[in-house]
Each structure stands twice: as structure tokens, then as C-alpha cells.
mmCIF file with all atom_site columns, C-alpha atoms in Angstrom:
data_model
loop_
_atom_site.group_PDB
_atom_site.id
_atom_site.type_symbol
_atom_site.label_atom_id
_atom_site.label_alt_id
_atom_site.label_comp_id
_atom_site.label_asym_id
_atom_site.label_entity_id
_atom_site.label_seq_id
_atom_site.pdbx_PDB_ins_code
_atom_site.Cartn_x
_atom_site.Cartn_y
_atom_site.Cartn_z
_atom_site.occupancy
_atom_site.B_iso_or_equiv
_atom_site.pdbx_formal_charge
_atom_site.auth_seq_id
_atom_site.auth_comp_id
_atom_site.auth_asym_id
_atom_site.auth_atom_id
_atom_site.pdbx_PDB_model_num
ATOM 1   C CA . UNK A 1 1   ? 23.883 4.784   12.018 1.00 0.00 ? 1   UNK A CA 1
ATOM 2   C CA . UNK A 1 2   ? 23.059 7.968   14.143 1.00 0.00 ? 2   UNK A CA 1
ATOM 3   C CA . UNK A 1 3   ? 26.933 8.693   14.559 1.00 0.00 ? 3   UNK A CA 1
ATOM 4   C CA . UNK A 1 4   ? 26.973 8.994   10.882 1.00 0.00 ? 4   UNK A CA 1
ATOM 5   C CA . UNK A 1 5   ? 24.919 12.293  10.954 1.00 0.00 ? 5   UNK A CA 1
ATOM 6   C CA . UNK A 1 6   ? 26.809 13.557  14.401 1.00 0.00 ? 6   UNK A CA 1
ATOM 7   C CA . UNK A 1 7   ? 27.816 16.946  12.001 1.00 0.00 ? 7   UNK A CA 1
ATOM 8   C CA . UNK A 1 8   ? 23.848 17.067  11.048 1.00 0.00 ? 8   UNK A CA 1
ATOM 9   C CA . UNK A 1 9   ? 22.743 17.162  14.560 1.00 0.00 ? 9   UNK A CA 1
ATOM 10  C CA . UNK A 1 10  ? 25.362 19.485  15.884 1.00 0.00 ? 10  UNK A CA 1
ATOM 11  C CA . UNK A 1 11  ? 24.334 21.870  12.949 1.00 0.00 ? 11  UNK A CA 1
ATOM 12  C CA . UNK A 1 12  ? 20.385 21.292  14.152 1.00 0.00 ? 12  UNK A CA 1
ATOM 13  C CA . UNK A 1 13  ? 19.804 19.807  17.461 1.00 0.00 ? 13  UNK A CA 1
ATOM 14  C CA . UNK A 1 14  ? 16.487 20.154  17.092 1.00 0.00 ? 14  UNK A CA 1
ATOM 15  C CA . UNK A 1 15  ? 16.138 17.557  14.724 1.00 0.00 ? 15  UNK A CA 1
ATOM 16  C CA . UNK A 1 16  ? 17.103 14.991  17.015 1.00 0.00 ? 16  UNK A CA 1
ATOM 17  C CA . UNK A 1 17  ? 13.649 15.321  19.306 1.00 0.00 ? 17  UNK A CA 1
ATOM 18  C CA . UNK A 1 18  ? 11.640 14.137  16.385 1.00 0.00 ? 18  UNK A CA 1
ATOM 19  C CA . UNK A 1 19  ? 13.617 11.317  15.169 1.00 0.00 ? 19  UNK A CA 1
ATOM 20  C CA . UNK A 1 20  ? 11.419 8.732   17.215 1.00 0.00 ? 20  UNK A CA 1
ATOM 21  C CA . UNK A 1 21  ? 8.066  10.154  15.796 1.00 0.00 ? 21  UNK A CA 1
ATOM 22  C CA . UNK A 1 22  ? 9.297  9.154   12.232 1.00 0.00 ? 22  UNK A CA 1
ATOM 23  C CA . UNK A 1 23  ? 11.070 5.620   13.734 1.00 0.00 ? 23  UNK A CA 1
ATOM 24  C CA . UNK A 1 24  ? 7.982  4.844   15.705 1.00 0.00 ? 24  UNK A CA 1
ATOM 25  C CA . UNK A 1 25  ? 5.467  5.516   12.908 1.00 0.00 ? 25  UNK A CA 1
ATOM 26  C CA . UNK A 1 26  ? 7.379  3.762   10.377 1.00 0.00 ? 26  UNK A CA 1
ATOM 27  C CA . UNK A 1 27  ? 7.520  0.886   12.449 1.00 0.00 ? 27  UNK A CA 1
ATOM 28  C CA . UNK A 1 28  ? 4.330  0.704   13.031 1.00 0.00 ? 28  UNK A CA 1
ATOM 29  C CA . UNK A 1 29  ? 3.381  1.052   8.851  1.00 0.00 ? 29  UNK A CA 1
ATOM 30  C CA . UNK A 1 30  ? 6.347  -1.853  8.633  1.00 0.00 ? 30  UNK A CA 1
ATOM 31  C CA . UNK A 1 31  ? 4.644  -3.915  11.221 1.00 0.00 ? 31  UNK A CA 1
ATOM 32  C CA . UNK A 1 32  ? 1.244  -3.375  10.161 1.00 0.00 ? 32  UNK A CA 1
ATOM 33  C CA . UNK A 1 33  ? 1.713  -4.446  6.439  1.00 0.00 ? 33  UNK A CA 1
ATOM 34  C CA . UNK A 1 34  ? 3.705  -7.360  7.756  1.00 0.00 ? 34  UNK A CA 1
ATOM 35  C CA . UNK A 1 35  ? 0.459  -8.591  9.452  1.00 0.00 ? 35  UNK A CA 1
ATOM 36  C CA . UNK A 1 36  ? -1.343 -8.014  6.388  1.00 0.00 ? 36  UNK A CA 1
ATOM 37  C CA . UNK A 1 37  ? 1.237  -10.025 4.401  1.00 0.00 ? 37  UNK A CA 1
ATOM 38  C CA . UNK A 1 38  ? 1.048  -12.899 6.428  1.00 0.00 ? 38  UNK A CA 1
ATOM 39  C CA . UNK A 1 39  ? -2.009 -13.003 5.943  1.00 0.00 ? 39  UNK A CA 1
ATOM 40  C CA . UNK A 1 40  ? -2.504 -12.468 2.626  1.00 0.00 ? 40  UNK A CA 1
ATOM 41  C CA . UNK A 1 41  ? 0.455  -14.955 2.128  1.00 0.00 ? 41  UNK A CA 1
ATOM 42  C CA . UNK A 1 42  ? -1.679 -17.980 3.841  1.00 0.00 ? 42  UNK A CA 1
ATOM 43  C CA . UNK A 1 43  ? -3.320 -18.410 0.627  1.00 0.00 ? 43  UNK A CA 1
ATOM 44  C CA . UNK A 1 44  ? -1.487 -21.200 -0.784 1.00 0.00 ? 44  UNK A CA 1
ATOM 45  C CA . UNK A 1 45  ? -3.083 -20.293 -4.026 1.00 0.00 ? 45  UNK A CA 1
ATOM 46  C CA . UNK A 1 46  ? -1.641 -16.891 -4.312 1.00 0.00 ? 46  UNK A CA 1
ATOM 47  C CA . UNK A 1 47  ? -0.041 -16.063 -7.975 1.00 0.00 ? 47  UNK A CA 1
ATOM 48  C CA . UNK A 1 48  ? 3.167  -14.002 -8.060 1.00 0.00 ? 48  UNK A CA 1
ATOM 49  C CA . UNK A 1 49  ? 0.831  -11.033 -9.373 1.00 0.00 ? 49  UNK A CA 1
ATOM 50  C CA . UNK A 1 50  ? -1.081 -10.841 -6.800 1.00 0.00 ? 50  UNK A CA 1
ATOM 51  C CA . UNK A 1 51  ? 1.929  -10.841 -4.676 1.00 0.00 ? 51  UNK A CA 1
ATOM 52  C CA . UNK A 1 52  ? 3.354  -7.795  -6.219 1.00 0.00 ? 52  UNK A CA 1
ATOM 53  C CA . UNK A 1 53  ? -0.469 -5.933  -5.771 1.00 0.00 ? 53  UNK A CA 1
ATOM 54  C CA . UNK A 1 54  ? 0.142  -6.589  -2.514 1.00 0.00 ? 54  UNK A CA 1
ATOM 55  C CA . UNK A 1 55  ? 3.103  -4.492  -1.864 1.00 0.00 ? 55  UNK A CA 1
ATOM 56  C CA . UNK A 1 56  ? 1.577  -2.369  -4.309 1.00 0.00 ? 56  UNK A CA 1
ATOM 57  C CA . UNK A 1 57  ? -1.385 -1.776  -2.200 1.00 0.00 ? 57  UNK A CA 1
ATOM 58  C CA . UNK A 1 58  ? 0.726  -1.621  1.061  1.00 0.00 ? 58  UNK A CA 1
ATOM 59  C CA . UNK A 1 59  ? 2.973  0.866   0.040  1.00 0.00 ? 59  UNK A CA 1
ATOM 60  C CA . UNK A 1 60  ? -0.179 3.291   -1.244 1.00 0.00 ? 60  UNK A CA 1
ATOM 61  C CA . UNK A 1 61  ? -1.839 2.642   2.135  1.00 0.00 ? 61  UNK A CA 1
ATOM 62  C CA . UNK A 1 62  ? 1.504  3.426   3.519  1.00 0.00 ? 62  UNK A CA 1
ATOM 63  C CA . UNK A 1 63  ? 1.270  7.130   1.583  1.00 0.00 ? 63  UNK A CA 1
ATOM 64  C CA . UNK A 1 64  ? -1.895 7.760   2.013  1.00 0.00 ? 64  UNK A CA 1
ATOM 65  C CA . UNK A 1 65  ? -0.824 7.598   6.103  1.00 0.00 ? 65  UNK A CA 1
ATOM 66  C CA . UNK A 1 66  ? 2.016  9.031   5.501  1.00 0.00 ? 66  UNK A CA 1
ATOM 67  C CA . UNK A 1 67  ? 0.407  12.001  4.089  1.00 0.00 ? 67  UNK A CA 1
ATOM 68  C CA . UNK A 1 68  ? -2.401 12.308  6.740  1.00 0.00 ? 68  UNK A CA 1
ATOM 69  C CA . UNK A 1 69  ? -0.420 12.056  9.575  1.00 0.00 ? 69  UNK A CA 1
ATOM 70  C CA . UNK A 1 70  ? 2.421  13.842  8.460  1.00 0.00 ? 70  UNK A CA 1
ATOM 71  C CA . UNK A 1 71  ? 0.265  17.076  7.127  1.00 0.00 ? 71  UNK A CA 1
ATOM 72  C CA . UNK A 1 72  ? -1.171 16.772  11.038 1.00 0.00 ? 72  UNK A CA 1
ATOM 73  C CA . UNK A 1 73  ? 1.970  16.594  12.248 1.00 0.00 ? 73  UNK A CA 1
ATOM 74  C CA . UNK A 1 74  ? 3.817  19.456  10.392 1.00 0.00 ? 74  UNK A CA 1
ATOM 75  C CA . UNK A 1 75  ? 1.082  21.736  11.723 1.00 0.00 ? 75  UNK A CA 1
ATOM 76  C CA . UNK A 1 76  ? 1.384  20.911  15.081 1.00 0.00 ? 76  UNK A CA 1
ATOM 77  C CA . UNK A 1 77  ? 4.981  20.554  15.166 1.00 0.00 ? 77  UNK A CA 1
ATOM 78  C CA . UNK A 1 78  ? 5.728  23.716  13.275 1.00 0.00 ? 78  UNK A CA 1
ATOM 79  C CA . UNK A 1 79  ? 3.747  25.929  16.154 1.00 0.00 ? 79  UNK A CA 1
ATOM 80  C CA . UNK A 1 80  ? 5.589  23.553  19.243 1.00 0.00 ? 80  UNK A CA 1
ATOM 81  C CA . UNK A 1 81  ? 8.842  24.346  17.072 1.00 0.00 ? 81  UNK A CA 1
ATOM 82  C CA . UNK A 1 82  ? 8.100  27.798  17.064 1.00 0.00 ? 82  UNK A CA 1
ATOM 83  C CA . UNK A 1 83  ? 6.831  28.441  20.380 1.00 0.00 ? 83  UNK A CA 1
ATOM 84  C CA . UNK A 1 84  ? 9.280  26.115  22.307 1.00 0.00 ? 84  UNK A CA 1
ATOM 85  C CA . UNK A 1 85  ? 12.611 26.240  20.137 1.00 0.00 ? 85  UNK A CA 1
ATOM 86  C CA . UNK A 1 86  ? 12.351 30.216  19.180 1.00 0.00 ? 86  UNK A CA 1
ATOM 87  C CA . UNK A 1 87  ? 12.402 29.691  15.501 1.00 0.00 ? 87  UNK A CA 1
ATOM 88  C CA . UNK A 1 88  ? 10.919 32.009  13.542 1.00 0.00 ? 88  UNK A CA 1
ATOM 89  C CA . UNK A 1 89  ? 7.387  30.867  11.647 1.00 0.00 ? 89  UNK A CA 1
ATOM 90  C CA . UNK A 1 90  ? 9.086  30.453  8.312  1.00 0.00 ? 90  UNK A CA 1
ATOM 91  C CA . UNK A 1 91  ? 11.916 27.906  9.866  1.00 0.00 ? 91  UNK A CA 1
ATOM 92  C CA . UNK A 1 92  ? 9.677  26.641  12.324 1.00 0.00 ? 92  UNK A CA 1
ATOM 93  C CA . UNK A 1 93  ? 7.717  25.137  9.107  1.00 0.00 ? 93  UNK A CA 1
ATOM 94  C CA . UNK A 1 94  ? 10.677 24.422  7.233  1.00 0.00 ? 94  UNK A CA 1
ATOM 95  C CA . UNK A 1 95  ? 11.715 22.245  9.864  1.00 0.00 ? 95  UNK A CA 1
ATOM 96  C CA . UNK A 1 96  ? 8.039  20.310  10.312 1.00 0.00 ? 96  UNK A CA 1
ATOM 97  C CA . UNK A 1 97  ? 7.925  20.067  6.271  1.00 0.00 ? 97  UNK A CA 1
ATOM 98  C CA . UNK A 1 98  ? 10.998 18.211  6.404  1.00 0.00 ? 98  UNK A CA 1
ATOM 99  C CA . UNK A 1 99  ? 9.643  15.777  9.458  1.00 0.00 ? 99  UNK A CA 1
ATOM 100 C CA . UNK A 1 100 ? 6.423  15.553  7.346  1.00 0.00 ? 100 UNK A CA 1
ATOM 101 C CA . UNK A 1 101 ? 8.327  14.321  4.192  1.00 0.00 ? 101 UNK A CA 1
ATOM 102 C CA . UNK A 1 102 ? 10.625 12.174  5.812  1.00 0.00 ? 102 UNK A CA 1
ATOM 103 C CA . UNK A 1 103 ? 7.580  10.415  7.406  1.00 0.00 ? 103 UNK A CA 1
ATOM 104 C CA . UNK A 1 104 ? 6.048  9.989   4.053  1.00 0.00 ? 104 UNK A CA 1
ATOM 105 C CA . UNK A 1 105 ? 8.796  8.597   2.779  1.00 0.00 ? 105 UNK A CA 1
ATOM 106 C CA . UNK A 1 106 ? 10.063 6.157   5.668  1.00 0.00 ? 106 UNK A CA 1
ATOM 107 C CA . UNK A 1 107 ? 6.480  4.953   5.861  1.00 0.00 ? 107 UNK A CA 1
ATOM 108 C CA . UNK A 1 108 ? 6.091  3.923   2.376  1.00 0.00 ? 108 UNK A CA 1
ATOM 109 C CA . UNK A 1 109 ? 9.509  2.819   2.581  1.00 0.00 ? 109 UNK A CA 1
ATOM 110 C CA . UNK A 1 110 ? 8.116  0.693   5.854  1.00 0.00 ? 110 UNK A CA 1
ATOM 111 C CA . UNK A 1 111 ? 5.308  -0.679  3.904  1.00 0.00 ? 111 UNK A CA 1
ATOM 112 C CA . UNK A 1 112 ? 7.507  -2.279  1.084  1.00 0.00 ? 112 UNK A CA 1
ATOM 113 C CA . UNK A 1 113 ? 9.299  -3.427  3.260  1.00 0.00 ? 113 UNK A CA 1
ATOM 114 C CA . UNK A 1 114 ? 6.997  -4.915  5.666  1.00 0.00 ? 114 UNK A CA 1
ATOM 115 C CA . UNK A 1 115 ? 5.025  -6.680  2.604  1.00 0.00 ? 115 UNK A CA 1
ATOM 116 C CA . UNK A 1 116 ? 8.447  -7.707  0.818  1.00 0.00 ? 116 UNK A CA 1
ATOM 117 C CA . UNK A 1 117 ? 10.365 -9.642  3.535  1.00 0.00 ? 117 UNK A CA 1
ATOM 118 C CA . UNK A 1 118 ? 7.954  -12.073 4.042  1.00 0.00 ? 118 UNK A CA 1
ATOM 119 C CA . UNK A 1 119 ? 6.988  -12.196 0.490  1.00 0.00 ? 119 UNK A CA 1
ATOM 120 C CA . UNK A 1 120 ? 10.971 -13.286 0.097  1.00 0.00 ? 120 UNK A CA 1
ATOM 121 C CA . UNK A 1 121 ? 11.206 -15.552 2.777  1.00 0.00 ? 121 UNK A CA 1
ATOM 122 C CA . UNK A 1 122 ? 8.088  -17.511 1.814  1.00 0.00 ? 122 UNK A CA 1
ATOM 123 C CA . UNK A 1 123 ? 9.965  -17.541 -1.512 1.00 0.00 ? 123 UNK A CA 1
ATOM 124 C CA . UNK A 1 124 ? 13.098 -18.874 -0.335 1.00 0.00 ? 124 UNK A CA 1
ATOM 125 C CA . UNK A 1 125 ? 10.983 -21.483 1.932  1.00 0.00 ? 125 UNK A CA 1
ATOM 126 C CA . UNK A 1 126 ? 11.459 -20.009 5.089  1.00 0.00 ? 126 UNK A CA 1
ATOM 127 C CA . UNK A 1 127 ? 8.164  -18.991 7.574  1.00 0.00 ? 127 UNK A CA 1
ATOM 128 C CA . UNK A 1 128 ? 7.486  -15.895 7.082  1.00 0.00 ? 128 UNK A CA 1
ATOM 129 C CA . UNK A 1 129 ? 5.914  -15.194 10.493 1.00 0.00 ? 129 UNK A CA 1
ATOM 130 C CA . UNK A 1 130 ? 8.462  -16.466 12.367 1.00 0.00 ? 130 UNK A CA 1
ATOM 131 C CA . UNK A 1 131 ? 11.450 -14.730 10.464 1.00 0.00 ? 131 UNK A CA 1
ATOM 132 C CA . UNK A 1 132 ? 10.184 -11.242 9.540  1.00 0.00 ? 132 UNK A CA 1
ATOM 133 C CA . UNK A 1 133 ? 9.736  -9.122  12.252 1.00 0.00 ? 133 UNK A CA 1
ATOM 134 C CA . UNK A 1 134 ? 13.207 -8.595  13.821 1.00 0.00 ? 134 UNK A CA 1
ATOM 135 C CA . UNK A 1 135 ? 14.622 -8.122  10.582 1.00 0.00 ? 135 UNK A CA 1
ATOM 136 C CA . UNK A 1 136 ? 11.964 -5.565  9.085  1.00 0.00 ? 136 UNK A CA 1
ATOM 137 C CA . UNK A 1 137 ? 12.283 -3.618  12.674 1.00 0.00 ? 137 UNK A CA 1
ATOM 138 C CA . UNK A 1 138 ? 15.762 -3.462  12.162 1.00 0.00 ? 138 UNK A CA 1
ATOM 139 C CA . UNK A 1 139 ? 15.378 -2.240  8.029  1.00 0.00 ? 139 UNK A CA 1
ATOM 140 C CA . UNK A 1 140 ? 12.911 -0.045  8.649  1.00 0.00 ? 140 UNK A CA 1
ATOM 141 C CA . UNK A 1 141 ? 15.113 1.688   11.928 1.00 0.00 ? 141 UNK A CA 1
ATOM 142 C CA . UNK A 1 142 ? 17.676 2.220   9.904  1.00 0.00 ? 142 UNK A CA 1
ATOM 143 C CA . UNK A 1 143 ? 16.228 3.335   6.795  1.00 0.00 ? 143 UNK A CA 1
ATOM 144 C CA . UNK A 1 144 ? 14.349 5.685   8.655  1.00 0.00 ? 144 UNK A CA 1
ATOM 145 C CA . UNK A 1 145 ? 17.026 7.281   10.363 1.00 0.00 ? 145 UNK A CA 1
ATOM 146 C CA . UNK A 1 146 ? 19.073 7.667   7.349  1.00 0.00 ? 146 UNK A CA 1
ATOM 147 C CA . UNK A 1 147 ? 16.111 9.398   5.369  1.00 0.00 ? 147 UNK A CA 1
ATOM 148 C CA . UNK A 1 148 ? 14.654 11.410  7.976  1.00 0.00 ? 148 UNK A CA 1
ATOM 149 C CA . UNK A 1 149 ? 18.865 12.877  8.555  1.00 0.00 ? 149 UNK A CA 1
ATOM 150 C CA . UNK A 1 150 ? 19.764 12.562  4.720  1.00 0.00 ? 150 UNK A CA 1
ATOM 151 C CA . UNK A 1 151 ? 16.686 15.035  4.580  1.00 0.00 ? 151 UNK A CA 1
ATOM 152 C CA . UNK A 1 152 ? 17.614 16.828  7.435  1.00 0.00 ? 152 UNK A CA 1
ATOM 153 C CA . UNK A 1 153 ? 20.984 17.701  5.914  1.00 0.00 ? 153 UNK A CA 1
ATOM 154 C CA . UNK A 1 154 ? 19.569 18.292  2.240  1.00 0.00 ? 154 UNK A CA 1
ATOM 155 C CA . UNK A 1 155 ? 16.701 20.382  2.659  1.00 0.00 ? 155 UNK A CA 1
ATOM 156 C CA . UNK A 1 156 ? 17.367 22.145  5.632  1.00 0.00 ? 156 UNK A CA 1
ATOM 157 C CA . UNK A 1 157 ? 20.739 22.667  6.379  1.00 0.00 ? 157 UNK A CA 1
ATOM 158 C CA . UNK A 1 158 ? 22.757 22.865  2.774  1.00 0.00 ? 158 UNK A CA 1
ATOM 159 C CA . UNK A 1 159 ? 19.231 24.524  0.573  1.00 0.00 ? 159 UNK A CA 1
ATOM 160 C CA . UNK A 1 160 ? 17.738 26.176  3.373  1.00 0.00 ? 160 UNK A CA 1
ATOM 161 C CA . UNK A 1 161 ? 20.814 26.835  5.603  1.00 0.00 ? 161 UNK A CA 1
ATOM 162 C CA . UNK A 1 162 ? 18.420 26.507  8.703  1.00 0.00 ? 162 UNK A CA 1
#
């Protein structure tokens, strides 16, 4: 998937050192609302509306973290982009924005994702708990990368020519 954006990362290297912050937390959302789903989903009781609350309510709690950490993180990273990469304040901000965004969005990406699998393979009779994990690891990795570069490429190389 990374190969994909080789022409975004040889137009910003920089981007590259925080790609693991935005995996990692994402899968960490993903796995989190996955625990909550199994849960949740234990209730043999459960009606399909409450199902869909549930990723409703996963995917908020996945913004509201999203925001949080990614403010935090865009205004530490924008100083340790500025002081270790030599890009001026405005960039050096541009840059941590973008992270910051892309975290929002791959988390609550993470969380519907972490709440929907197992929703779906409950559905189709197959055990949630033992089925979900590898798979939503392997969604959320991927969607991740592809927002946090898609981003990348958008924002800050083709608007911002960064």
C-alpha cells in the first residue's frame, strides 16, 4: 500500500516518521471498540438498533479521541517539526494539522470498523471474537495509511505545495 504513495514520500520525507503514530493509534481505537463490541454483542437479546448505536457511539468516542489526542499531538509535533526538520513555523504546523486530521479521521474510521466486523460476523454466524481481530488490524492498517498519505498529498503537497 505504502509503494503506492512512493512519489508522496519522495516529495515529503518527513511524512513518513509519523505514519506509525496514526497506524498505532488507530489500531488501538479499532481494537478497543472491538472489545467493546464483543461485549456488547454477548447480549443475546440485542435488537439491530441497538447494534447500529453501538457503532454510533464507537465512532463518536473514536472523535472525541481523535480530536484530543490529535490537537496534543499537532502542538507538539509542529515545534519537534520545526526545531528538528528546519521547517519554518507556518509549515511546521501545516504539516502537524495534517497528522492531526488524518488521526481523526483513521480513528473514527478504526472505530466503525472495530464495532462493524464483529457486528457482521455475528450476523453471518461466525464468532466474532475469534474472527475479528486479524482482519480489523489489517482494515484499519491500510485504511490508515491510505488516509493519512491521500492527506499528505492533498493538503500539503498539491494546496499547500509544502
Amino acid at each position: 500500500m505504502i509503494s503506492m504513495f512512493e512519489s508522496v514520500v519522495a516529495a515529503l520525507t518527513i511524512a513518513v516518521v509519523f505514519q506509525s503514530l496514526i497506524l498505532d493509534m488507530a489500531g488501538n481505537v479499532g481494537t478497543q471498540s472491538l472489545a467493546v463490541s464483543i461485549r456488547v454483542l454477548a447480549d443475546p437479546d440485542l435488537k439491530r438498533k441497538q447494534k447500529l448505536f453501538l457503532v454510533w457511539k464507537e465512532m463518536r468516542t473514536g472523535f472525541v479521541n481523535g480530536v484530543i489526542i490529535g490537537a496534543g499531538s499537532a502542538l507538539v509535533l509542529g515545534i519537534f517539526i520545526h526545531l528538528s526538520a528546519g521547517y519554518g513555523w507556518m509549515e511546521s504546523y501545516a504539516i502537524s494539522g495534517c497528522i492531526a486530521v488524518a488521526m481523526i479521521v483513521s480513528m473514527v474510521i478504526s472505530s466503525f470498523t472495530g464495532t462493524a466486523v464483529p457486528i457482521l460476523f455475528q450476523h453471518f454466524g461466525i464468532d466474532p471474537a475469534a474472527a475479528s481481530g486479524p482482519l480489523i488490524t489489517t482494515l484499519n492498517d491500510l485504511i490508515g495509511a491510505t488516509t493519512y498519505y491521500s492527506m499528505v498529498w492533498i493538503f500539503l503537497i498539491q494546496m499547500l505545495h509544502i
